[in-house]
Amino acid sequence: MLGAVQLGLLAACVVLFVPMGMAGWHLSRNKMLFFSCALFITLAVGVHLTPYFPSISAFLSASEKLKKSDASDLLNGSWVVVAGDSQSRLMVVSLLELIMGSEGVEKVKGDLFKRHSDYSVMVEEIGMRLDFVWAPYVANLTQLTLRYKGSKDFPDILMMGAGLWDMLHVNNVTEFGVSLRVLRDNVLALLPVSSSLVADAGGGGVSEPKASHLLHLFWVGMPTLITSMLNTAEKKERMTTAVYSSYDNELAGSNLLRQSGGPLLKLDIGLLSEFCGPRCTSDGMHYDEVVYNTALQIMLNALLIESNQKPQ
Ligand SMILES: *[C@@H]1O[C@H](CO)[C@@H](O)[C@H](O)[C@H]1NC(C)=O
Ligand SMILES: *[C@@H]1O[C@H](CO)[C@@H](O)[C@H](O)[C@H]1NC(C)=O
Ligand SMILES: *[C@@H]1O[C@H](CO)[C@@H](O)[C@H](O)[C@H]1NC(C)=O
């Protein structure tokens, strides 16, 4: 009989070891895409196994995930930008905690959590620059991409996400869709320098990328919202399950994400937070760090794979 813990371990191995193993084999892009799908399906299946898991924390701690030293090697000398709302900020906390340890993070938390502001830190030990850019609306993310385009200076890793503010304060799904498409166009405009996507599209022809470095792009997905737990009447009224799905559909239809042929790999906070459930949140929107830590592991594994497939 397969116990809950064994099942958890099995799923954890599939999610975390398979990518590490594959990374060594210099995957082609198609395989990488296939792999992303496989990862997604595994996680989706995981959700249906939820009742069998003692807790997501046991699930995570049981797996040999990437440790501080692996992450340090992977991020050594790189410039990482995380842009978006409080969900993105929680991704920054997870990343800093992995690299600097919880004591290190306690020291910087005051600055990082200054309401609605940017934050920047240089982790001297590994020469990693990390910027958090407060960009609560999709339109703010577009402004950011325009800034990079203008300065011709790009981070190595760009993680971004928005949607909750658009949902709460603009509350017009049509406009959300429009701003996502504008963002996609602007992200694509950043890419000729560097993307693995464009490297493939060139087909080895005349338009070979001149880039010396790859730009790795990730989308921090919206969390699952537990309407009854939301902490204001306005949120409860505007952020319903129906509105959430219409926003999610708009995202899927915007071709911003790899799943729909776009440039950004989605970190599925929605799925992971659903997996964790009401016991992992006190306001139905911000979840315990285990959710963001898991998303970070997925991000690092994807990065490991991408770093192993340099364009020709
Ligand atoms: C980072 O990379 C540099 C040179 O590539 C190396 O000398 C250094 O030891 C690395 N640091 C860590 C912490 O991996
Ligand atoms: C974000 O975008 C909104 C709407 O376009 C704008 O009012 C606001 O000033 C921007 N905020 C930041 C931090 O760029
Ligand atoms: C939503 O935005 C669209 C496009 O800007 C506009 O045409 C429409 O009237 C708006 N809907 C509402 C309910 O305000």
Tab-separated table of C-alpha atoms and ligand atoms in Angstrom:
chain	number	residue	atom	x	y	z
A	1	MET	CA	0.000	0.000	0.000
A	2	LEU	CA	1.309	3.408	-0.948
A	3	GLY	CA	1.142	5.767	2.020
A	4	ALA	CA	0.562	9.484	1.782
A	5	VAL	CA	4.167	10.322	2.454
A	6	GLN	CA	5.423	7.958	-0.254
A	7	LEU	CA	2.995	9.494	-2.704
A	8	GLY	CA	4.232	12.913	-1.710
A	9	LEU	CA	7.800	11.845	-2.172
A	10	LEU	CA	7.049	10.375	-5.558
A	11	ALA	CA	5.411	13.563	-6.759
A	12	ALA	CA	8.230	15.637	-5.301
A	13	CYS	CA	10.793	13.533	-7.142
A	14	VAL	CA	9.001	13.932	-10.430
A	15	VAL	CA	8.687	17.682	-10.015
A	16	LEU	CA	12.164	18.361	-8.734
A	17	PHE	CA	14.547	15.618	-9.814
A	18	VAL	CA	13.410	15.114	-13.372
A	19	PRO	CA	14.297	18.682	-14.397
A	20	MET	CA	17.684	18.440	-12.714
A	21	GLY	CA	18.445	15.201	-14.492
A	22	MET	CA	17.278	16.519	-17.799
A	23	ALA	CA	19.275	19.703	-17.450
A	24	GLY	CA	22.419	17.666	-17.895
A	25	TRP	CA	21.231	16.418	-21.266
A	26	HIS	CA	21.126	19.777	-22.976
A	27	LEU	CA	17.513	19.702	-23.911
A	28	SER	CA	16.189	21.120	-27.109
A	29	ARG	CA	13.539	23.786	-26.832
A	30	ASN	CA	10.759	21.453	-27.836
A	31	LYS	CA	11.733	19.050	-25.147
A	32	MET	CA	11.834	21.935	-22.729
A	33	LEU	CA	8.300	22.890	-23.721
A	34	PHE	CA	7.203	19.318	-23.385
A	35	PHE	CA	8.856	19.291	-20.040
A	36	SER	CA	7.065	22.426	-18.856
A	37	CYS	CA	3.800	20.764	-19.787
A	38	ALA	CA	4.786	17.637	-17.938
A	39	LEU	CA	5.654	19.688	-14.884
A	40	PHE	CA	2.335	21.461	-15.104
A	41	ILE	CA	0.377	18.245	-15.457
A	42	THR	CA	2.255	16.737	-12.548
A	43	LEU	CA	1.331	19.686	-10.383
A	44	ALA	CA	-2.248	19.575	-11.612
A	45	VAL	CA	-2.457	15.911	-10.705
A	46	GLY	CA	-0.893	16.876	-7.407
A	47	VAL	CA	-3.868	19.069	-6.643
A	48	HIS	CA	-6.172	16.096	-6.971
A	49	LEU	CA	-3.965	14.133	-4.655
A	50	THR	CA	-4.216	16.916	-2.067
A	51	PRO	CA	-6.352	14.960	0.378
A	52	TYR	CA	-3.597	12.366	0.552
A	53	PHE	CA	-0.845	14.785	1.430
A	54	PRO	CA	-0.274	15.382	5.105
A	55	SER	CA	0.736	18.935	4.242
A	56	ILE	CA	2.471	20.794	1.497
A	57	SER	CA	5.345	21.535	3.873
A	58	ALA	CA	6.035	17.849	4.346
A	59	PHE	CA	5.790	17.471	0.588
A	60	LEU	CA	8.407	20.143	0.081
A	61	SER	CA	10.779	19.321	2.881
A	62	ALA	CA	10.743	15.666	1.839
A	63	SER	CA	12.207	16.544	-1.542
A	64	GLU	CA	15.855	17.419	-2.200
A	65	LYS	CA	15.341	20.665	-3.603
A	66	LEU	CA	17.975	23.088	-4.813
A	67	LYS	CA	19.978	24.332	-1.864
A	68	LYS	CA	21.641	27.612	-1.153
A	69	SER	CA	24.900	26.528	-2.801
A	70	ASP	CA	23.167	25.405	-6.025
A	71	ALA	CA	21.173	28.608	-6.148
A	72	SER	CA	24.328	30.638	-5.486
A	73	ASP	CA	26.137	28.957	-8.377
A	74	LEU	CA	23.181	29.478	-10.658
A	75	LEU	CA	22.717	33.148	-9.771
A	76	ASN	CA	26.387	34.038	-9.350
A	77	GLY	CA	27.102	37.395	-10.920
A	78	SER	CA	23.618	37.895	-12.243
A	79	TRP	CA	21.198	40.779	-12.179
A	80	VAL	CA	17.753	39.669	-11.091
A	81	VAL	CA	14.694	41.898	-11.336
A	82	VAL	CA	11.381	41.005	-9.736
A	83	ALA	CA	8.560	43.383	-10.613
A	84	GLY	CA	4.925	43.442	-9.644
A	85	ASP	CA	2.613	43.538	-6.632
A	86	SER	CA	2.866	41.961	-3.201
A	87	GLN	CA	2.947	38.471	-4.715
A	88	SER	CA	6.194	39.359	-6.472
A	89	ARG	CA	7.511	40.838	-3.251
A	90	LEU	CA	6.884	37.499	-1.549
A	91	MET	CA	8.918	35.845	-4.314
A	92	VAL	CA	11.764	38.221	-3.412
A	93	VAL	CA	11.510	37.150	0.221
A	94	SER	CA	11.779	33.489	-0.792
A	95	LEU	CA	14.759	34.166	-3.022
A	96	LEU	CA	16.600	36.220	-0.410
A	97	GLU	CA	15.843	33.648	2.238
A	98	LEU	CA	17.358	30.915	0.108
A	99	ILE	CA	20.487	32.959	-0.631
A	100	MET	CA	20.988	34.912	2.608
A	101	GLY	CA	19.241	32.719	5.175
A	102	SER	CA	16.402	33.912	7.387
A	103	GLU	CA	18.658	36.109	9.527
A	104	GLY	CA	19.855	37.975	6.484
A	105	VAL	CA	16.284	38.521	5.357
A	106	GLU	CA	15.151	39.783	8.765
A	107	LYS	CA	17.721	42.563	8.414
A	108	VAL	CA	16.411	43.751	5.062
A	109	LYS	CA	12.699	43.111	5.583
A	110	GLY	CA	12.098	46.608	6.961
A	111	ASP	CA	13.261	48.181	3.711
A	112	LEU	CA	11.732	45.547	1.483
A	113	PHE	CA	8.311	45.925	3.040
A	114	LYS	CA	8.184	49.710	2.976
A	115	ARG	CA	4.755	50.188	1.559
A	116	HIS	CA	4.614	50.508	-2.202
A	117	SER	CA	8.252	51.142	-2.846
A	118	ASP	CA	11.153	49.746	-4.824
A	119	TYR	CA	13.964	47.872	-3.205
A	120	SER	CA	17.439	46.981	-4.331
A	121	VAL	CA	20.130	44.832	-2.780
A	122	MET	CA	23.569	43.635	-3.792
A	123	VAL	CA	24.397	40.215	-2.380
A	124	GLU	CA	28.167	40.689	-2.327
A	125	GLU	CA	28.941	37.076	-1.554
A	126	ILE	CA	27.797	35.943	-4.994
A	127	GLY	CA	27.823	39.256	-6.806
A	128	MET	CA	24.086	39.118	-7.379
A	129	ARG	CA	22.113	42.292	-7.803
A	130	LEU	CA	18.452	41.973	-6.950
A	131	ASP	CA	15.902	44.687	-7.671
A	132	PHE	CA	12.320	44.631	-6.590
A	133	VAL	CA	10.266	47.067	-8.643
A	134	TRP	CA	6.879	48.004	-7.255
A	135	ALA	CA	4.641	47.658	-10.313
A	136	PRO	CA	1.131	46.766	-9.187
A	137	TYR	CA	-0.607	47.225	-12.547
A	138	VAL	CA	0.153	45.474	-15.815
A	139	ALA	CA	0.681	48.963	-17.256
A	140	ASN	CA	3.527	49.495	-14.772
A	141	LEU	CA	5.234	46.352	-16.056
A	142	THR	CA	4.985	47.731	-19.558
A	143	GLN	CA	6.610	50.976	-18.381
A	144	LEU	CA	9.433	48.914	-16.928
A	145	THR	CA	10.074	47.023	-20.152
A	146	LEU	CA	10.130	50.331	-22.003
A	147	ARG	CA	12.717	51.583	-19.553
A	148	TYR	CA	14.982	48.592	-20.216
A	149	LYS	CA	14.471	48.920	-23.938
A	150	GLY	CA	15.447	52.590	-23.734
A	151	SER	CA	18.526	52.034	-21.620
A	152	LYS	CA	19.630	48.915	-23.566
A	153	ASP	CA	20.591	47.461	-20.229
A	154	PHE	CA	18.816	44.231	-19.347
A	155	PRO	CA	18.678	42.060	-16.297
A	156	ASP	CA	19.597	38.389	-16.683
A	157	ILE	CA	16.423	37.259	-15.025
A	158	LEU	CA	13.140	39.136	-15.097
A	159	MET	CA	10.270	37.840	-13.001
A	160	MET	CA	7.050	39.790	-13.151
A	161	GLY	CA	3.379	39.561	-12.424
A	162	ALA	CA	0.305	41.711	-11.879
A	163	GLY	CA	-3.452	41.417	-12.074
A	164	LEU	CA	-4.887	41.783	-8.582
A	165	TRP	CA	-4.724	45.586	-8.653
A	166	ASP	CA	-6.187	45.693	-12.130
A	167	MET	CA	-8.990	43.478	-10.868
A	168	LEU	CA	-9.678	45.477	-7.719
A	169	HIS	CA	-9.142	49.058	-8.845
A	170	VAL	CA	-9.903	49.056	-12.570
A	171	ASN	CA	-12.250	46.100	-12.626
A	172	ASN	CA	-12.626	45.948	-16.382
A	173	VAL	CA	-11.532	42.641	-17.864
A	174	THR	CA	-11.470	44.026	-21.411
A	175	GLU	CA	-8.962	46.651	-20.366
A	176	PHE	CA	-6.943	44.003	-18.558
A	177	GLY	CA	-6.723	41.990	-21.776
A	178	VAL	CA	-5.649	45.045	-23.720
A	179	SER	CA	-2.903	45.902	-21.249
A	180	LEU	CA	-1.631	42.302	-21.269
A	181	ARG	CA	-1.307	42.417	-25.032
A	182	VAL	CA	0.529	45.705	-24.870
A	183	LEU	CA	2.873	44.163	-22.312
A	184	ARG	CA	3.449	41.106	-24.492
A	185	ASP	CA	4.344	43.269	-27.476
A	186	ASN	CA	6.793	45.248	-25.383
A	187	VAL	CA	8.392	42.176	-23.869
A	188	LEU	CA	8.805	40.717	-27.356
A	189	ALA	CA	10.408	43.974	-28.423
A	190	LEU	CA	13.057	43.427	-25.747
A	191	LEU	CA	13.925	40.028	-27.074
A	192	PRO	CA	15.911	40.316	-30.290
A	193	VAL	CA	19.002	40.792	-28.162
A	194	SER	CA	18.697	37.753	-26.150
A	195	SER	CA	15.853	35.333	-26.162
A	196	SER	CA	16.147	31.619	-26.652
A	197	LEU	CA	12.732	31.946	-28.270
A	198	VAL	CA	14.093	34.211	-30.977
A	199	ALA	CA	17.220	32.101	-31.307
A	200	ASP	CA	14.966	29.268	-32.406
A	201	ALA	CA	12.766	31.373	-34.627
A	202	GLY	CA	15.897	32.440	-36.539
A	203	GLY	CA	16.297	28.808	-37.565
A	204	GLY	CA	20.052	29.237	-37.860
A	205	GLY	CA	19.521	31.652	-40.743
A	206	VAL	CA	20.729	35.205	-41.144
A	207	SER	CA	19.214	36.607	-37.971
A	208	GLU	CA	21.441	34.980	-35.431
A	209	PRO	CA	21.265	36.560	-32.027
A	210	LYS	CA	24.213	38.757	-31.189
A	211	ALA	CA	23.453	38.423	-27.542
A	212	SER	CA	26.084	37.405	-25.123
A	213	HIS	CA	23.527	36.650	-22.485
A	214	LEU	CA	20.070	35.182	-22.310
A	215	LEU	CA	17.191	37.016	-20.759
A	216	HIS	CA	15.187	34.591	-18.659
A	217	LEU	CA	11.557	35.598	-18.295
A	218	PHE	CA	9.031	34.439	-15.740
A	219	TRP	CA	5.459	35.356	-14.903
A	220	VAL	CA	4.379	35.330	-11.275
A	221	GLY	CA	0.796	34.108	-11.505
A	222	MET	CA	-2.109	35.390	-9.439
A	223	PRO	CA	-2.845	33.457	-6.256
A	224	THR	CA	-6.086	31.588	-5.779
A	225	LEU	CA	-8.458	34.011	-4.066
A	226	ILE	CA	-10.586	32.777	-1.216
A	227	THR	CA	-13.369	35.325	-1.475
A	228	SER	CA	-14.856	34.733	1.960
A	229	MET	CA	-11.495	35.436	3.599
A	230	LEU	CA	-10.729	38.686	1.753
A	231	ASN	CA	-10.357	41.560	4.194
A	232	THR	CA	-12.448	44.375	2.701
A	233	ALA	CA	-16.005	44.555	1.417
A	234	GLU	CA	-14.726	46.000	-1.848
A	235	LYS	CA	-12.429	43.024	-2.399
A	236	LYS	CA	-15.217	40.583	-1.637
A	237	GLU	CA	-17.465	42.321	-4.120
A	238	ARG	CA	-14.961	42.750	-6.939
A	239	MET	CA	-12.678	39.749	-6.593
A	240	THR	CA	-15.168	36.942	-6.986
A	241	THR	CA	-14.445	33.529	-8.423
A	242	ALA	CA	-16.213	34.487	-11.644
A	243	VAL	CA	-14.193	37.677	-12.072
A	244	TYR	CA	-10.999	35.791	-11.233
A	245	SER	CA	-11.639	33.214	-13.950
A	246	SER	CA	-12.409	35.881	-16.501
A	247	TYR	CA	-9.051	37.533	-15.675
A	248	ASP	CA	-7.293	34.214	-15.852
A	249	ASN	CA	-8.851	33.490	-19.249
A	250	GLU	CA	-7.744	36.883	-20.475
A	251	LEU	CA	-4.190	36.033	-19.414
A	252	ALA	CA	-4.329	32.698	-21.204
A	253	GLY	CA	-5.663	34.391	-24.337
A	254	SER	CA	-3.079	37.159	-24.346
A	255	ASN	CA	-0.225	34.950	-25.636
A	256	LEU	CA	2.003	36.386	-22.963
A	257	LEU	CA	2.858	33.006	-21.479
A	258	ARG	CA	4.905	30.158	-22.933
A	259	GLN	CA	1.861	27.894	-22.649
A	260	SER	CA	0.304	29.956	-25.414
A	261	GLY	CA	3.468	30.552	-27.420
A	262	GLY	CA	4.522	33.682	-25.555
A	263	PRO	CA	7.781	34.729	-23.939
A	264	LEU	CA	7.170	34.216	-20.194
A	265	LEU	CA	7.229	30.980	-18.240
A	266	LYS	CA	4.396	31.005	-15.742
A	267	LEU	CA	5.077	30.258	-12.100
A	268	ASP	CA	1.690	28.916	-11.177
A	269	ILE	CA	1.030	30.578	-7.831
A	270	GLY	CA	-2.686	29.950	-8.442
A	271	LEU	CA	-2.217	26.207	-8.510
A	272	LEU	CA	0.279	26.074	-5.665
A	273	SER	CA	-1.856	28.257	-3.416
A	274	GLU	CA	-4.941	26.203	-4.220
A	275	PHE	CA	-2.907	23.164	-3.313
A	276	CYS	CA	-2.020	24.711	0.034
A	277	GLY	CA	-5.563	25.930	0.667
A	278	PRO	CA	-7.216	28.093	3.359
A	279	ARG	CA	-4.844	26.855	6.057
A	280	CYS	CA	-1.980	28.668	4.302
A	281	THR	CA	-3.522	32.150	4.243
A	282	SER	CA	-5.128	34.569	6.649
A	283	ASP	CA	-6.486	37.073	4.132
A	284	GLY	CA	-7.401	34.780	1.224
A	285	MET	CA	-4.739	36.379	-0.967
A	286	HIS	CA	-1.261	36.305	0.594
A	287	TYR	CA	-0.081	32.799	1.340
A	288	ASP	CA	2.513	31.196	3.573
A	289	GLU	CA	6.046	31.189	2.270
A	290	VAL	CA	5.899	27.508	1.360
A	291	VAL	CA	3.856	28.488	-1.726
A	292	TYR	CA	6.428	31.028	-2.920
A	293	ASN	CA	9.343	28.787	-1.966
A	294	THR	CA	7.887	26.067	-4.184
A	295	ALA	CA	7.395	28.511	-7.043
A	296	LEU	CA	11.001	29.615	-6.581
A	297	GLN	CA	12.202	26.021	-6.820
A	298	ILE	CA	10.305	25.627	-10.077
A	299	MET	CA	11.840	28.860	-11.338
A	300	LEU	CA	15.379	27.771	-10.417
A	301	ASN	CA	14.918	24.376	-12.018
A	302	ALA	CA	13.682	25.998	-15.213
A	303	LEU	CA	16.655	28.332	-15.083
A	304	LEU	CA	19.001	25.411	-14.666
A	305	ILE	CA	17.553	23.851	-17.792
A	306	GLU	CA	17.652	27.075	-19.788
A	307	SER	CA	21.220	27.824	-18.722
A	308	ASN	CA	22.236	24.483	-20.133
A	309	GLN	CA	20.878	25.201	-23.570
A	310	LYS	CA	22.941	28.083	-24.879
A	311	PRO	CA	21.997	29.267	-28.323
A	312	GLN	CA	24.404	28.117	-31.078
B	1	LIG	C1	31.185	33.304	-8.555
B	1	LIG	O1	31.873	33.269	-9.795
B	1	LIG	C2	33.218	33.704	-9.702
B	1	LIG	C3	33.836	33.754	-11.103
B	1	LIG	O2	33.032	33.185	-12.070
B	1	LIG	C4	33.998	32.785	-8.802
B	1	LIG	O3	35.338	33.214	-8.693
B	1	LIG	C5	33.356	32.780	-7.418
B	1	LIG	O4	33.994	31.862	-6.579
B	1	LIG	C6	31.869	32.427	-7.524
B	1	LIG	N1	31.262	32.580	-6.207
B	1	LIG	C7	30.410	31.715	-5.703
B	1	LIG	C8	29.906	32.005	-4.329
B	1	LIG	O5	30.019	30.722	-6.315
B	2	LIG	C1	1.416	52.429	-12.275
B	2	LIG	O1	0.486	52.712	-13.286
B	2	LIG	C2	-0.566	53.547	-12.849
B	2	LIG	C3	-1.607	53.576	-13.943
B	2	LIG	O2	-1.032	53.660	-15.209
B	2	LIG	C4	0.014	54.924	-12.523
B	2	LIG	O3	-1.017	55.773	-12.108
B	2	LIG	C5	1.043	54.742	-11.416
B	2	LIG	O4	1.681	55.972	-11.157
B	2	LIG	C6	2.080	53.705	-11.780
B	2	LIG	N1	2.860	53.394	-10.614
B	2	LIG	C7	4.164	53.168	-10.664
B	2	LIG	C8	4.819	52.818	-9.375
B	2	LIG	O5	4.781	53.235	-11.698
B	3	LIG	C1	-14.235	48.473	-20.206
B	3	LIG	O1	-13.215	48.983	-21.034
B	3	LIG	C2	-13.569	49.020	-22.389
B	3	LIG	C3	-12.323	49.368	-23.178
B	3	LIG	O2	-11.645	50.451	-22.624
B	3	LIG	C4	-14.714	50.005	-22.570
B	3	LIG	O3	-15.085	50.051	-23.929
B	3	LIG	C5	-15.901	49.542	-21.731
B	3	LIG	O4	-16.929	50.475	-21.779
B	3	LIG	C6	-15.455	49.357	-20.276
B	3	LIG	N1	-16.537	48.726	-19.533
B	3	LIG	C7	-17.019	49.271	-18.432
B	3	LIG	C8	-18.113	48.503	-17.767
B	3	LIG	O5	-16.623	50.319	-17.977
